[in-house]
PDB file of C-alpha atoms in Angstrom:
ATOM      1  CA  UNK A  19       0.000   0.000   0.000  1.00 59.00           C
ATOM      2  CA  UNK A  20       2.785   2.447   0.884  1.00 64.00           C
ATOM      3  CA  UNK A  21       4.308   1.924  -2.568  1.00 63.00           C
ATOM      4  CA  UNK A  22       1.025   2.882  -4.226  1.00 64.00           C
ATOM      5  CA  UNK A  23       0.814   6.026  -2.088  1.00 66.00           C
ATOM      6  CA  UNK A  24       4.360   7.087  -2.921  1.00 69.00           C
ATOM      7  CA  UNK A  25       3.815   6.472  -6.625  1.00 76.00           C
ATOM      8  CA  UNK A  26       1.090   9.119  -6.629  1.00 85.00           C
ATOM      9  CA  UNK A  27       2.716  12.420  -7.587  1.00 90.00           C
ATOM     10  CA  UNK A  28       0.380  14.811  -5.684  1.00 91.00           C
ATOM     11  CA  UNK A  29       0.694  12.727  -2.508  1.00 90.00           C
ATOM     12  CA  UNK A  30       4.455  12.455  -2.780  1.00 91.00           C
ATOM     13  CA  UNK A  31       4.773  16.186  -3.433  1.00 93.00           C
ATOM     14  CA  UNK A  32       2.579  16.997  -0.429  1.00 94.00           C
ATOM     15  CA  UNK A  33       4.760  14.833   1.822  1.00 92.00           C
ATOM     16  CA  UNK A  34       7.929  16.553   0.601  1.00 92.00           C
ATOM     17  CA  UNK A  35       6.575  20.104   0.873  1.00 93.00           C
ATOM     18  CA  UNK A  36       4.910  19.572   4.254  1.00 92.00           C
ATOM     19  CA  UNK A  37       7.997  17.826   5.622  1.00 91.00           C
ATOM     20  CA  UNK A  38      10.180  20.758   4.596  1.00 91.00           C
ATOM     21  CA  UNK A  39       7.738  23.275   6.109  1.00 91.00           C
ATOM     22  CA  UNK A  40       7.405  21.357   9.384  1.00 89.00           C
ATOM     23  CA  UNK A  41      11.171  20.904   9.726  1.00 89.00           C
ATOM     24  CA  UNK A  42      11.821  24.616   9.222  1.00 87.00           C
ATOM     25  CA  UNK A  43       9.018  25.619  11.583  1.00 86.00           C
ATOM     26  CA  UNK A  44      10.282  23.359  14.360  1.00 82.00           C
ATOM     27  CA  UNK A  45      13.918  24.469  13.955  1.00 82.00           C
ATOM     28  CA  UNK A  46      12.811  28.115  13.926  1.00 80.00           C
ATOM     29  CA  UNK A  47      10.910  27.478  17.166  1.00 75.00           C
ATOM     30  CA  UNK A  48      13.949  25.886  18.823  1.00 73.00           C
ATOM     31  CA  UNK A  49      16.234  28.726  17.696  1.00 72.00           C
ATOM     32  CA  UNK A  50      13.783  31.439  18.695  1.00 67.00           C
ATOM     33  CA  UNK A  51      15.386  32.341  21.990  1.00 65.00           C
ATOM     34  CA  UNK A  52      18.879  32.908  20.628  1.00 74.00           C
ATOM     35  CA  UNK A  53      19.764  36.485  19.681  1.00 78.00           C
ATOM     36  CA  UNK A  54      22.197  37.639  16.993  1.00 80.00           C
ATOM     37  CA  UNK A  55      23.204  40.986  15.527  1.00 86.00           C
ATOM     38  CA  UNK A  56      22.510  41.223  11.811  1.00 87.00           C
ATOM     39  CA  UNK A  57      24.888  44.149  11.468  1.00 87.00           C
ATOM     40  CA  UNK A  58      27.761  42.339  13.184  1.00 88.00           C
ATOM     41  CA  UNK A  59      27.135  39.252  11.060  1.00 81.00           C
ATOM     42  CA  UNK A  60      27.887  41.265   7.899  1.00 86.00           C
ATOM     43  CA  UNK A  61      30.444  43.582   9.494  1.00 88.00           C
ATOM     44  CA  UNK A  62      28.129  46.599   9.297  1.00 88.00           C
ATOM     45  CA  UNK A  63      27.706  49.435  11.755  1.00 89.00           C
ATOM     46  CA  UNK A  64      24.585  49.249  13.981  1.00 88.00           C
ATOM     47  CA  UNK A  65      21.541  50.720  12.235  1.00 87.00           C
ATOM     48  CA  UNK A  66      20.515  52.773  15.286  1.00 87.00           C
ATOM     49  CA  UNK A  67      16.960  53.324  14.064  1.00 89.00           C
ATOM     50  CA  UNK A  68      15.263  56.025  16.103  1.00 89.00           C
ATOM     51  CA  UNK A  69      11.836  54.964  17.350  1.00 89.00           C
ATOM     52  CA  UNK A  70       9.946  56.473  20.304  1.00 88.00           C
ATOM     53  CA  UNK A  71      12.965  58.507  21.436  1.00 83.00           C
ATOM     54  CA  UNK A  72      15.151  55.409  21.626  1.00 87.00           C
ATOM     55  CA  UNK A  73      17.633  53.678  19.335  1.00 88.00           C
ATOM     56  CA  UNK A  74      17.134  50.186  17.901  1.00 88.00           C
ATOM     57  CA  UNK A  75      19.373  47.971  15.793  1.00 89.00           C
ATOM     58  CA  UNK A  76      18.804  44.625  14.116  1.00 89.00           C
ATOM     59  CA  UNK A  77      19.332  42.415  17.150  1.00 85.00           C
ATOM     60  CA  UNK A  78      17.074  39.569  16.097  1.00 84.00           C
ATOM     61  CA  UNK A  79      16.123  36.117  17.274  1.00 79.00           C
ATOM     62  CA  UNK A  80      17.655  33.314  15.232  1.00 77.00           C
ATOM     63  CA  UNK A  81      14.140  32.091  14.500  1.00 77.00           C
ATOM     64  CA  UNK A  82      13.552  34.975  12.067  1.00 80.00           C
ATOM     65  CA  UNK A  83      16.093  33.381   9.733  1.00 80.00           C
ATOM     66  CA  UNK A  84      13.650  30.588   8.931  1.00 82.00           C
ATOM     67  CA  UNK A  85      10.158  31.996   9.478  1.00 81.00           C
ATOM     68  CA  UNK A  86      10.079  33.759   6.072  1.00 82.00           C
ATOM     69  CA  UNK A  87      10.915  30.397   4.478  1.00 85.00           C
ATOM     70  CA  UNK A  88       8.030  28.801   6.385  1.00 87.00           C
ATOM     71  CA  UNK A  89       5.539  31.333   5.048  1.00 84.00           C
ATOM     72  CA  UNK A  90       6.865  30.981   1.499  1.00 85.00           C
ATOM     73  CA  UNK A  91       6.336  27.218   1.741  1.00 89.00           C
ATOM     74  CA  UNK A  92       2.844  27.918   3.047  1.00 91.00           C
ATOM     75  CA  UNK A  93       2.104  29.800  -0.170  1.00 91.00           C
ATOM     76  CA  UNK A  94       3.454  26.979  -2.335  1.00 93.00           C
ATOM     77  CA  UNK A  95       1.281  24.429  -0.521  1.00 94.00           C
ATOM     78  CA  UNK A  96      -1.679  26.796  -0.704  1.00 93.00           C
ATOM     79  CA  UNK A  97      -1.197  27.071  -4.471  1.00 93.00           C
ATOM     80  CA  UNK A  98      -1.556  23.325  -5.060  1.00 94.00           C
ATOM     81  CA  UNK A  99      -3.435  21.956  -2.034  1.00 93.00           C
ATOM     82  CA  UNK A 100      -5.548  24.890  -0.880  1.00 92.00           C
ATOM     83  CA  UNK A 101      -6.414  26.033   2.603  1.00 88.00           C
ATOM     84  CA  UNK A 102      -7.234  22.508   3.756  1.00 89.00           C
ATOM     85  CA  UNK A 103      -3.655  21.448   3.094  1.00 91.00           C
ATOM     86  CA  UNK A 104      -2.235  24.457   4.934  1.00 91.00           C
ATOM     87  CA  UNK A 105      -4.641  24.111   7.852  1.00 89.00           C
ATOM     88  CA  UNK A 106      -3.833  20.426   8.228  1.00 89.00           C
ATOM     89  CA  UNK A 107      -0.113  21.157   8.544  1.00 90.00           C
ATOM     90  CA  UNK A 108      -0.630  24.194  10.780  1.00 87.00           C
ATOM     91  CA  UNK A 109      -2.912  22.370  13.218  1.00 85.00           C
ATOM     92  CA  UNK A 110      -0.532  19.394  13.243  1.00 80.00           C
ATOM     93  CA  UNK A 111       2.437  21.592  14.170  1.00 81.00           C
ATOM     94  CA  UNK A 112       0.602  23.482  16.915  1.00 79.00           C
ATOM     95  CA  UNK A 113      -0.957  20.324  18.349  1.00 73.00           C
ATOM     96  CA  UNK A 114       2.425  18.598  18.544  1.00 64.00           C
ATOM     97  CA  UNK A 115       3.968  21.619  20.226  1.00 61.00           C
ATOM     98  CA  UNK A 116       1.147  21.989  22.737  1.00 57.00           C
ATOM     99  CA  UNK A 117       0.993  18.296  23.690  1.00 53.00           C
ATOM    100  CA  UNK A 118       2.401  17.989  27.196  1.00 46.00           C
ATOM    101  CA  UNK A 119       3.260  21.677  27.185  1.00 47.00           C
ATOM    102  CA  UNK A 120       4.353  21.794  30.829  1.00 49.00           C
ATOM    103  CA  UNK A 121       6.956  19.079  30.325  1.00 49.00           C
ATOM    104  CA  UNK A 122       7.966  20.646  27.027  1.00 46.00           C
ATOM    105  CA  UNK A 123       8.386  24.003  28.734  1.00 46.00           C
ATOM    106  CA  UNK A 124      10.775  22.480  31.275  1.00 50.00           C
ATOM    107  CA  UNK A 125      12.728  20.742  28.540  1.00 46.00           C
ATOM    108  CA  UNK A 126      12.945  23.863  26.365  1.00 47.00           C
ATOM    109  CA  UNK A 127      13.894  25.969  29.339  1.00 49.00           C
ATOM    110  CA  UNK A 128      16.701  23.607  30.263  1.00 43.00           C
ATOM    111  CA  UNK A 129      18.078  23.239  26.739  1.00 43.00           C
ATOM    112  CA  UNK A 130      17.274  26.519  25.021  1.00 43.00           C
ATOM    113  CA  UNK A 131      16.375  28.826  27.885  1.00 43.00           C
ATOM    114  CA  UNK A 132      12.914  29.175  26.378  1.00 49.00           C
ATOM    115  CA  UNK A 133       9.954  29.307  28.739  1.00 60.00           C
ATOM    116  CA  UNK A 134       6.243  28.666  28.474  1.00 70.00           C
ATOM    117  CA  UNK A 135       5.371  32.262  27.570  1.00 74.00           C
ATOM    118  CA  UNK A 136       7.515  32.291  24.437  1.00 76.00           C
ATOM    119  CA  UNK A 137       6.308  28.835  23.410  1.00 76.00           C
ATOM    120  CA  UNK A 138       2.656  29.844  23.743  1.00 81.00           C
ATOM    121  CA  UNK A 139       3.250  33.185  22.005  1.00 84.00           C
ATOM    122  CA  UNK A 140       5.101  31.556  19.142  1.00 82.00           C
ATOM    123  CA  UNK A 141       2.427  28.898  18.599  1.00 84.00           C
ATOM    124  CA  UNK A 142      -0.349  31.483  18.656  1.00 89.00           C
ATOM    125  CA  UNK A 143       1.460  33.855  16.299  1.00 89.00           C
ATOM    126  CA  UNK A 144       2.280  30.999  13.928  1.00 88.00           C
ATOM    127  CA  UNK A 145      -1.309  29.781  13.747  1.00 89.00           C
ATOM    128  CA  UNK A 146      -2.778  33.275  13.290  1.00 93.00           C
ATOM    129  CA  UNK A 147      -0.132  34.106  10.696  1.00 91.00           C
ATOM    130  CA  UNK A 148      -0.857  30.940   8.727  1.00 90.00           C
ATOM    131  CA  UNK A 149      -4.603  31.543   8.666  1.00 91.00           C
ATOM    132  CA  UNK A 150      -4.127  35.145   7.546  1.00 94.00           C
ATOM    133  CA  UNK A 151      -1.607  34.059   4.902  1.00 93.00           C
ATOM    134  CA  UNK A 152      -4.140  31.608   3.449  1.00 92.00           C
ATOM    135  CA  UNK A 153      -6.915  34.205   3.446  1.00 93.00           C
ATOM    136  CA  UNK A 154      -4.851  36.925   1.753  1.00 94.00           C
ATOM    137  CA  UNK A 155      -3.375  34.472  -0.770  1.00 93.00           C
ATOM    138  CA  UNK A 156      -6.808  33.224  -1.842  1.00 92.00           C
ATOM    139  CA  UNK A 157      -8.279  36.730  -1.942  1.00 93.00           C
ATOM    140  CA  UNK A 158      -5.543  37.946  -4.293  1.00 93.00           C
ATOM    141  CA  UNK A 159      -5.727  34.853  -6.494  1.00 92.00           C
ATOM    142  CA  UNK A 160      -9.498  35.182  -6.883  1.00 90.00           C
ATOM    143  CA  UNK A 161      -8.914  38.634  -8.352  1.00 90.00           C
ATOM    144  CA  UNK A 162      -5.823  37.925 -10.465  1.00 89.00           C
ATOM    145  CA  UNK A 163      -6.267  34.278 -11.466  1.00 86.00           C
ATOM    146  CA  UNK A 164      -3.060  32.489 -12.437  1.00 84.00           C
ATOM    147  CA  UNK A 165      -1.263  35.761 -13.151  1.00 85.00           C
ATOM    148  CA  UNK A 166       1.075  37.568 -10.783  1.00 87.00           C
ATOM    149  CA  UNK A 167       2.405  34.713  -8.632  1.00 90.00           C
ATOM    150  CA  UNK A 168       4.679  37.213  -6.887  1.00 89.00           C
ATOM    151  CA  UNK A 169       1.713  39.340  -5.823  1.00 91.00           C
ATOM    152  CA  UNK A 170      -0.273  36.602  -4.087  1.00 93.00           C
ATOM    153  CA  UNK A 171       2.750  34.784  -2.651  1.00 91.00           C
ATOM    154  CA  UNK A 172       4.906  37.715  -1.539  1.00 91.00           C
ATOM    155  CA  UNK A 173       1.884  39.887  -0.702  1.00 92.00           C
ATOM    156  CA  UNK A 174       0.308  37.287   1.583  1.00 93.00           C
ATOM    157  CA  UNK A 175       3.682  36.653   3.237  1.00 91.00           C
ATOM    158  CA  UNK A 176       4.221  40.349   3.923  1.00 92.00           C
ATOM    159  CA  UNK A 177       0.787  40.690   5.556  1.00 93.00           C
ATOM    160  CA  UNK A 178       1.034  37.495   7.626  1.00 92.00           C
ATOM    161  CA  UNK A 179       4.605  38.263   8.730  1.00 90.00           C
ATOM    162  CA  UNK A 180       3.497  41.697   9.893  1.00 93.00           C
ATOM    163  CA  UNK A 181       0.814  40.177  12.112  1.00 93.00           C
ATOM    164  CA  UNK A 182       3.149  37.412  13.304  1.00 90.00           C
ATOM    165  CA  UNK A 183       5.879  39.903  14.275  1.00 89.00           C
ATOM    166  CA  UNK A 184       3.642  41.807  16.673  1.00 93.00           C
ATOM    167  CA  UNK A 185       1.481  38.979  18.031  1.00 94.00           C
ATOM    168  CA  UNK A 186       4.463  37.012  19.345  1.00 89.00           C
ATOM    169  CA  UNK A 187       5.958  40.070  21.071  1.00 90.00           C
ATOM    170  CA  UNK A 188       2.667  41.286  22.552  1.00 94.00           C
ATOM    171  CA  UNK A 189       1.848  37.885  24.050  1.00 92.00           C
ATOM    172  CA  UNK A 190       5.349  36.851  25.190  1.00 87.00           C
ATOM    173  CA  UNK A 191       6.655  40.135  26.563  1.00 89.00           C
ATOM    174  CA  UNK A 192       3.585  42.179  27.456  1.00 91.00           C
ATOM    175  CA  UNK A 193       0.530  40.093  28.347  1.00 91.00           C
ATOM    176  CA  UNK A 194       2.248  36.953  29.666  1.00 87.00           C
ATOM    177  CA  UNK A 195       4.458  38.768  32.240  1.00 87.00           C
ATOM    178  CA  UNK A 196       1.479  40.952  33.122  1.00 87.00           C
ATOM    179  CA  UNK A 197      -0.906  38.070  33.784  1.00 88.00           C
ATOM    180  CA  UNK A 198       1.423  35.344  35.073  1.00 82.00           C
ATOM    181  CA  UNK A 199       3.253  35.864  38.388  1.00 82.00           C
ATOM    182  CA  UNK A 200       7.048  35.782  38.659  1.00 78.00           C
ATOM    183  CA  UNK A 201       7.677  36.331  34.952  1.00 75.00           C
ATOM    184  CA  UNK A 202       9.420  39.674  35.211  1.00 80.00           C
ATOM    185  CA  UNK A 203       8.100  43.058  34.215  1.00 86.00           C
ATOM    186  CA  UNK A 204       6.097  43.533  31.012  1.00 91.00           C
ATOM    187  CA  UNK A 205       7.812  45.439  28.257  1.00 90.00           C
ATOM    188  CA  UNK A 206       6.617  49.009  27.731  1.00 92.00           C
ATOM    189  CA  UNK A 207       4.224  49.283  24.794  1.00 93.00           C
ATOM    190  CA  UNK A 208       6.689  51.519  22.953  1.00 93.00           C
ATOM    191  CA  UNK A 209       9.371  48.852  23.207  1.00 92.00           C
ATOM    192  CA  UNK A 210       7.026  46.152  21.934  1.00 92.00           C
ATOM    193  CA  UNK A 211       6.017  48.264  18.936  1.00 94.00           C
ATOM    194  CA  UNK A 212       9.567  49.379  18.138  1.00 93.00           C
ATOM    195  CA  UNK A 213      10.953  45.845  18.361  1.00 91.00           C
ATOM    196  CA  UNK A 214       8.134  44.603  16.142  1.00 92.00           C
ATOM    197  CA  UNK A 215       8.870  47.280  13.540  1.00 94.00           C
ATOM    198  CA  UNK A 216      12.572  46.428  13.415  1.00 92.00           C
ATOM    199  CA  UNK A 217      11.801  42.715  13.171  1.00 90.00           C
ATOM    200  CA  UNK A 218       9.294  43.322  10.394  1.00 92.00           C
ATOM    201  CA  UNK A 219      11.730  45.455   8.374  1.00 92.00           C
ATOM    202  CA  UNK A 220      14.044  42.446   8.253  1.00 91.00           C
ATOM    203  CA  UNK A 221      11.208  40.036   7.365  1.00 90.00           C
ATOM    204  CA  UNK A 222       9.921  42.421   4.694  1.00 91.00           C
ATOM    205  CA  UNK A 223      13.323  42.565   3.001  1.00 92.00           C
ATOM    206  CA  UNK A 224      13.779  38.782   3.167  1.00 90.00           C
ATOM    207  CA  UNK A 225      10.295  38.169   1.742  1.00 89.00           C
ATOM    208  CA  UNK A 226      11.120  40.380  -1.248  1.00 91.00           C
ATOM    209  CA  UNK A 227      14.470  38.666  -1.758  1.00 91.00           C
ATOM    210  CA  UNK A 228      12.787  35.240  -1.680  1.00 90.00           C
ATOM    211  CA  UNK A 229      10.405  36.137  -4.534  1.00 91.00           C
ATOM    212  CA  UNK A 230      12.669  34.551  -7.203  1.00 92.00           C
ATOM    213  CA  UNK A 231      12.749  31.380  -5.086  1.00 90.00           C
ATOM    214  CA  UNK A 232       8.955  31.178  -5.310  1.00 91.00           C
ATOM    215  CA  UNK A 233       9.153  31.198  -9.109  1.00 92.00           C
ATOM    216  CA  UNK A 234      11.958  28.640  -9.081  1.00 93.00           C
ATOM    217  CA  UNK A 235      10.038  26.217  -6.850  1.00 93.00           C
ATOM    218  CA  UNK A 236       6.818  26.832  -8.775  1.00 93.00           C
ATOM    219  CA  UNK A 237       8.501  26.042 -12.102  1.00 94.00           C
ATOM    220  CA  UNK A 238      10.069  22.860 -10.735  1.00 94.00           C
ATOM    221  CA  UNK A 239       6.704  21.672  -9.425  1.00 95.00           C
ATOM    222  CA  UNK A 240       5.017  22.448 -12.748  1.00 94.00           C
ATOM    223  CA  UNK A 241       7.587  20.324 -14.582  1.00 94.00           C
ATOM    224  CA  UNK A 242       7.241  17.516 -12.035  1.00 94.00           C
ATOM    225  CA  UNK A 243       3.439  17.395 -12.145  1.00 92.00           C
ATOM    226  CA  UNK A 244       2.907  18.224 -15.777  1.00 92.00           C
ATOM    227  CA  UNK A 245       0.589  20.904 -17.147  1.00 89.00           C
ATOM    228  CA  UNK A 246      -2.712  19.014 -16.941  1.00 92.00           C
ATOM    229  CA  UNK A 247      -2.284  17.623 -13.425  1.00 93.00           C
ATOM    230  CA  UNK A 248      -0.916  20.919 -12.147  1.00 92.00           C
ATOM    231  CA  UNK A 249      -3.908  22.789 -13.572  1.00 91.00           C
ATOM    232  CA  UNK A 250      -6.371  20.359 -11.978  1.00 92.00           C
ATOM    233  CA  UNK A 251      -4.688  20.641  -8.583  1.00 93.00           C
ATOM    234  CA  UNK A 252      -4.657  24.434  -8.631  1.00 92.00           C
ATOM    235  CA  UNK A 253      -8.338  24.533  -9.563  1.00 91.00           C
ATOM    236  CA  UNK A 254      -9.087  22.054  -6.792  1.00 91.00           C
ATOM    237  CA  UNK A 255      -7.098  24.175  -4.348  1.00 91.00           C
ATOM    238  CA  UNK A 256      -9.397  27.103  -5.135  1.00 88.00           C
ATOM    239  CA  UNK A 257     -12.487  24.934  -4.629  1.00 82.00           C
ATOM    240  CA  UNK A 258     -13.424  24.744  -8.299  1.00 74.00           C
ATOM    241  CA  UNK A 259     -15.286  21.472  -8.612  1.00 55.00           C
ATOM    242  CA  UNK A 260     -14.146  20.554 -12.125  1.00 54.00           C
ATOM    243  CA  UNK A 261     -10.597  20.433 -10.850  1.00 45.00           C
ATOM    244  CA  UNK A 262     -11.292  17.898  -8.115  1.00 45.00           C
ATOM    245  CA  UNK A 263     -11.467  14.728 -10.180  1.00 42.00           C
ATOM    246  CA  UNK A 264      -8.701  12.211  -9.604  1.00 43.00           C
ATOM    247  CA  UNK A 265      -6.831  14.448  -7.160  1.00 40.00           C
ATOM    248  CA  UNK A 266      -6.176  12.401  -4.003  1.00 41.00           C
ATOM    249  CA  UNK A 267      -4.845  15.308  -1.972  1.00 40.00           C
ATOM    250  CA  UNK A 268      -6.464  18.670  -2.518  1.00 37.00           C
ATOM    251  CA  UNK A 269      -8.032  21.792  -1.030  1.00 35.00           C
TER     252      UNK A 269
END
């Protein structure tokens, strides 16, 4: 039976794409607590961006290196498998992370220095970001059809990354310390907003730079599936009934 499943191109492609997305999401989560200086990495001077009468540079969590890749993969899966495919992967990731969350918090805290607040904030931001990404992607595609891949893919990523950037900070560093005892002092609102802006500037630039990658992956998938099968899957992903026939994995 497993051989028959793996012989099916749409199923095999879904396994590969979802595996890559899940792996990057989990690694990004593990790396999330570690901080690095983007300027020092490239030998640049600190940006010293002035926000709310204070100065901010690109001191980012290591997780931001991979989150843009995760959202790009979300758009690729959305293109061929629709919102059902994306939701399945998103719920799977969040359910696995939340299972036994107290024990996981202790383990993360011991290994990565990452506590329950950041775990919960990251899961929430990821899930909200994914749902928004799917919504924006589909809304753009309904208006543009098969044209302008960059607009629906990069556009949906930019919107979802914006929401993700602020949700994780607001929950982890403002509400969680405010509501849960012995978690330190909440960040001032100005600091939360400023940090979110700096983080989003980086994610915005990376999302633009990854646009050619979207076309590269899209073209490789088109060649792998073939024109007819690819067309059927994309119609199925948008909920167009005539595209659903003979597609074992679809939206």
